Coordinates of C-alpha atoms in Angstrom, one line a residue:
Chain J
G1 CA 64.4 24.0 -9.1
A2 CA 60.0 24.4 -8.6
G3 CA 59.5 23.4 -12.0
V4 CA 58.7 20.7 -14.9
S5 CA 62.7 20.2 -15.8
Q6 CA 62.9 18.5 -19.7
T7 CA 66.0 16.8 -20.8
P8 CA 67.2 17.4 -22.8
S9 CA 65.9 20.4 -24.6
N10 CA 67.2 20.2 -27.8
K11 CA 67.9 16.7 -30.1
V12 CA 68.6 15.8 -33.1
T13 CA 69.4 12.4 -34.4
E14 CA 69.0 9.9 -38.0
K15 CA 66.3 7.9 -39.1
G16 CA 66.0 5.1 -37.7
K17 CA 67.9 5.8 -34.2
Y18 CA 66.5 5.4 -31.3
V19 CA 65.9 8.6 -28.6
E20 CA 65.6 8.6 -24.5
L21 CA 63.2 12.0 -23.5
R22 CA 63.2 12.9 -19.8
C23 CA 60.4 14.7 -17.4
D24 CA 61.3 15.6 -14.5
P25 CA 57.7 16.0 -12.1
I26 CA 56.9 18.9 -9.8
S27 CA 58.0 17.2 -5.9
G28 CA 54.9 15.7 -5.0
H29 CA 52.7 15.1 -8.5
T30 CA 51.2 11.8 -9.0
A31 CA 49.3 13.0 -12.3
L32 CA 52.3 13.4 -15.4
Y33 CA 51.5 14.0 -18.5
W34 CA 53.0 13.5 -22.4
Y35 CA 52.2 15.9 -25.0
R36 CA 53.7 16.5 -28.4
Q37 CA 53.5 19.9 -30.6
S38 CA 53.9 19.9 -34.3
L39 CA 54.7 23.0 -35.8
G40 CA 52.7 25.5 -35.7
Q41 CA 49.7 22.9 -34.2
G42 CA 48.7 22.9 -30.3
P43 CA 49.8 20.4 -27.6
E44 CA 48.4 16.6 -28.7
F45 CA 48.2 14.0 -25.3
L46 CA 50.2 10.6 -26.0
I47 CA 50.3 8.9 -22.4
Y48 CA 49.5 9.7 -19.1
F49 CA 50.7 8.4 -15.5
Q50 CA 48.9 7.6 -12.3
G51 CA 51.7 7.1 -10.3
T52 CA 54.2 4.4 -12.2
G53 CA 51.2 3.2 -14.5
A54 CA 50.2 4.1 -17.2
A55 CA 46.3 5.0 -16.5
D56 CA 45.4 5.6 -20.4
D57 CA 48.5 5.3 -23.4
S58 CA 45.3 6.0 -26.1
G59 CA 47.3 8.7 -27.7
L60 CA 50.5 7.5 -28.8
P61 CA 50.2 7.2 -32.2
N62 CA 51.7 3.5 -32.2
D63 CA 54.0 1.0 -31.2
R64 CA 57.1 2.1 -31.9
F65 CA 56.5 5.1 -28.7
F66 CA 56.6 4.0 -25.6
A67 CA 57.1 5.8 -22.3
V68 CA 57.5 4.6 -18.5
R69 CA 57.7 5.8 -14.6
P70 CA 59.0 2.8 -12.1
E71 CA 59.4 4.2 -9.1
G72 CA 55.9 7.0 -9.9
S73 CA 58.3 10.3 -10.8
V74 CA 60.7 10.4 -13.3
S75 CA 59.5 9.6 -16.7
T76 CA 60.9 8.7 -19.9
L77 CA 59.6 8.9 -23.2
K78 CA 61.0 6.2 -25.7
I79 CA 61.2 6.5 -29.2
Q80 CA 62.3 3.0 -31.7
R81 CA 63.4 3.9 -35.5
T82 CA 62.3 7.1 -35.3
E83 CA 60.6 8.9 -38.5
R84 CA 61.0 12.2 -39.3
G85 CA 57.7 12.5 -38.9
D86 CA 58.9 11.6 -35.3
S87 CA 59.7 15.4 -35.0
A88 CA 58.0 17.6 -33.2
V89 CA 58.3 19.8 -29.1
Y90 CA 57.3 16.6 -26.6
L91 CA 56.0 18.4 -24.0
C92 CA 55.7 17.4 -20.4
A93 CA 52.9 18.3 -17.8
S94 CA 52.7 17.3 -14.1
K95 CA 49.7 17.6 -11.1
V96 CA 48.5 17.0 -8.2
G97 CA 45.8 14.6 -8.1
G98 CA 42.2 15.3 -9.1
T99 CA 41.8 18.7 -10.3
G100 CA 44.4 20.6 -9.7
E101 CA 46.0 22.7 -12.8
L102 CA 48.8 21.0 -14.9
F103 CA 52.4 22.7 -15.5
F104 CA 53.9 22.4 -18.1
G105 CA 57.6 21.7 -19.0
E106 CA 59.3 24.1 -21.8
G107 CA 59.7 20.9 -23.8
S108 CA 62.2 18.2 -25.7
R109 CA 62.3 19.7 -29.5
L110 CA 62.9 16.4 -31.4
T111 CA 64.5 16.7 -35.3
V112 CA 65.4 13.8 -37.2
L113 CA 67.3 14.0 -40.2
Chain K
G1 CA 35.8 12.8 -30.5
D2 CA 36.7 16.0 -28.2
S3 CA 37.9 18.9 -30.5
V4 CA 38.8 22.7 -29.9
T5 CA 38.5 25.3 -32.9
Q6 CA 40.4 28.3 -32.1
M7 CA 40.8 32.1 -34.6
E8 CA 43.4 31.7 -36.7
G9 CA 45.7 33.3 -36.9
P10 CA 48.5 35.5 -36.3
V11 CA 47.2 38.7 -34.7
T12 CA 48.7 41.7 -34.4
L13 CA 47.5 44.7 -32.7
S14 CA 48.8 47.7 -31.1
E15 CA 49.4 48.9 -28.1
E16 CA 46.0 49.3 -25.3
A17 CA 43.5 47.5 -28.4
F18 CA 40.8 45.7 -27.4
L19 CA 41.9 41.9 -27.8
T20 CA 39.5 38.9 -28.5
I21 CA 40.4 35.4 -30.0
N22 CA 37.3 33.0 -30.9
C23 CA 37.7 29.2 -29.4
T24 CA 34.7 27.0 -29.7
Y25 CA 34.8 23.6 -29.0
T26 CA 33.2 20.2 -29.3
A27 CA 29.7 20.0 -27.4
T28 CA 29.5 17.1 -25.8
G29 CA 29.0 16.2 -22.3
Y30 CA 30.0 19.9 -19.9
P31 CA 34.2 19.7 -20.8
S32 CA 36.1 22.3 -18.3
L33 CA 37.9 24.9 -20.4
F34 CA 40.8 26.4 -20.1
W35 CA 42.7 29.4 -22.0
Y36 CA 46.9 28.7 -22.0
V37 CA 49.5 31.2 -22.8
Q38 CA 53.0 30.2 -24.1
Y39 CA 55.8 33.2 -23.9
P40 CA 58.6 33.4 -25.8
G41 CA 61.4 30.8 -24.4
E42 CA 58.8 29.7 -21.8
G43 CA 56.4 26.9 -21.2
L44 CA 52.9 26.8 -21.5
Q45 CA 51.3 28.3 -18.8
L46 CA 47.3 28.0 -16.6
L47 CA 46.4 31.5 -18.0
L48 CA 42.7 30.9 -17.2
K49 CA 39.6 28.4 -16.7
A50 CA 35.8 27.8 -16.3
T51 CA 34.2 25.0 -15.1
K52 CA 30.8 25.2 -15.3
A53 CA 28.4 27.3 -17.6
D54 CA 27.9 30.7 -17.2
D55 CA 30.6 30.2 -15.8
K56 CA 34.0 33.7 -16.1
G57 CA 37.7 32.6 -15.5
S58 CA 40.1 35.4 -15.5
N59 CA 43.7 36.7 -14.9
K60 CA 46.1 39.6 -15.7
G61 CA 43.0 41.3 -17.0
F62 CA 42.4 38.9 -20.1
E63 CA 38.2 37.3 -19.3
A64 CA 36.4 34.1 -20.8
T65 CA 33.2 33.4 -20.6
Y66 CA 31.7 29.8 -20.9
R67 CA 28.9 29.7 -23.1
K68 CA 27.1 26.8 -23.5
E69 CA 24.0 27.8 -26.2
T70 CA 27.0 28.6 -28.2
T71 CA 30.0 26.9 -27.4
S72 CA 32.5 28.9 -27.0
F73 CA 35.1 30.6 -24.6
H74 CA 36.2 33.4 -26.1
L75 CA 39.2 35.5 -25.1
E76 CA 38.4 38.7 -24.7
K77 CA 40.9 41.8 -23.2
G78 CA 40.0 45.9 -22.9
S79 CA 44.1 46.8 -23.5
V80 CA 46.6 44.6 -24.4
Q81 CA 50.5 45.4 -23.5
V82 CA 53.6 45.3 -25.6
S83 CA 54.5 41.9 -22.1
D84 CA 51.0 39.5 -24.1
S85 CA 52.5 39.1 -27.1
A86 CA 52.2 35.4 -26.6
V87 CA 50.9 32.4 -28.0
Y88 CA 47.3 31.5 -26.6
F89 CA 45.8 28.1 -26.6
C90 CA 42.0 27.2 -26.0
A91 CA 41.5 23.8 -24.8
R92 CA 38.8 21.2 -23.3
G93 CA 39.5 18.5 -20.9
P94 CA 37.2 15.7 -20.3
N95 CA 33.6 15.2 -19.8
A96 CA 31.9 16.1 -16.0
G97 CA 33.4 13.4 -13.2
G98 CA 35.6 11.8 -16.0
T99 CA 39.2 10.9 -14.4
S100 CA 41.4 12.4 -16.9
Y101 CA 41.8 15.8 -15.6
G102 CA 44.8 16.7 -16.9
K103 CA 43.8 15.4 -20.5
L104 CA 43.3 17.7 -23.2
T105 CA 42.0 18.8 -26.5
F106 CA 43.7 21.6 -27.8
G107 CA 43.2 24.4 -29.8
Q108 CA 46.2 24.8 -32.7
G109 CA 46.5 28.5 -31.2
T110 CA 46.8 32.2 -31.9
I111 CA 49.9 33.6 -32.0
L112 CA 49.5 37.5 -30.7
T113 CA 52.1 40.1 -31.5
V114 CA 51.4 43.6 -30.0
H115 CA 53.6 47.0 -30.9
P116 CA 53.8 50.3 -29.5

């Protein structure tokens, strides 16, 4: 498709489990962002990739959260030892370099029981 | 740090009514300002933006003017439609010259419902 694709759209897991969320950006977009949106709140920045490298990971809440983008396209957000407070919609967005428009995916809704 | 404060909702209007959703931002530097919209079942979409003081962003009948003196970027539409029902988010980018233009700070969102 032409847009940012995120899988799974919904994920329910148990406290303590490991979760991976995948983002497939728009072809040719070099910049990729992850955001987290809690219920009733606006999205909060987590991490930004320019190409394969994490250019800014200042929004990751703690060391249970990690993200990779090994080939400069698809990215995976990894959450270890999930906690109930991790429940949120995780949004991915991509853009061309510079000041281009940011395009968002529909998000992956994570529920930790 | 950077922050954006948005008018709390929800907002309920009749079709053809006038809409204002207030937004103010912290005044560090000269950020780009944005309004994003999230329609039911869809991802966030850019509605409009302004990159410098006194700029007016506009799209689909919506307008917002970058007011540096009041650090505001209020969203307005003269006549809303049922199809405008959505969640609206105000956001600021990094200061001018920052390299991470997609690192946005969002407000908490305002739910708009328009009745026929």
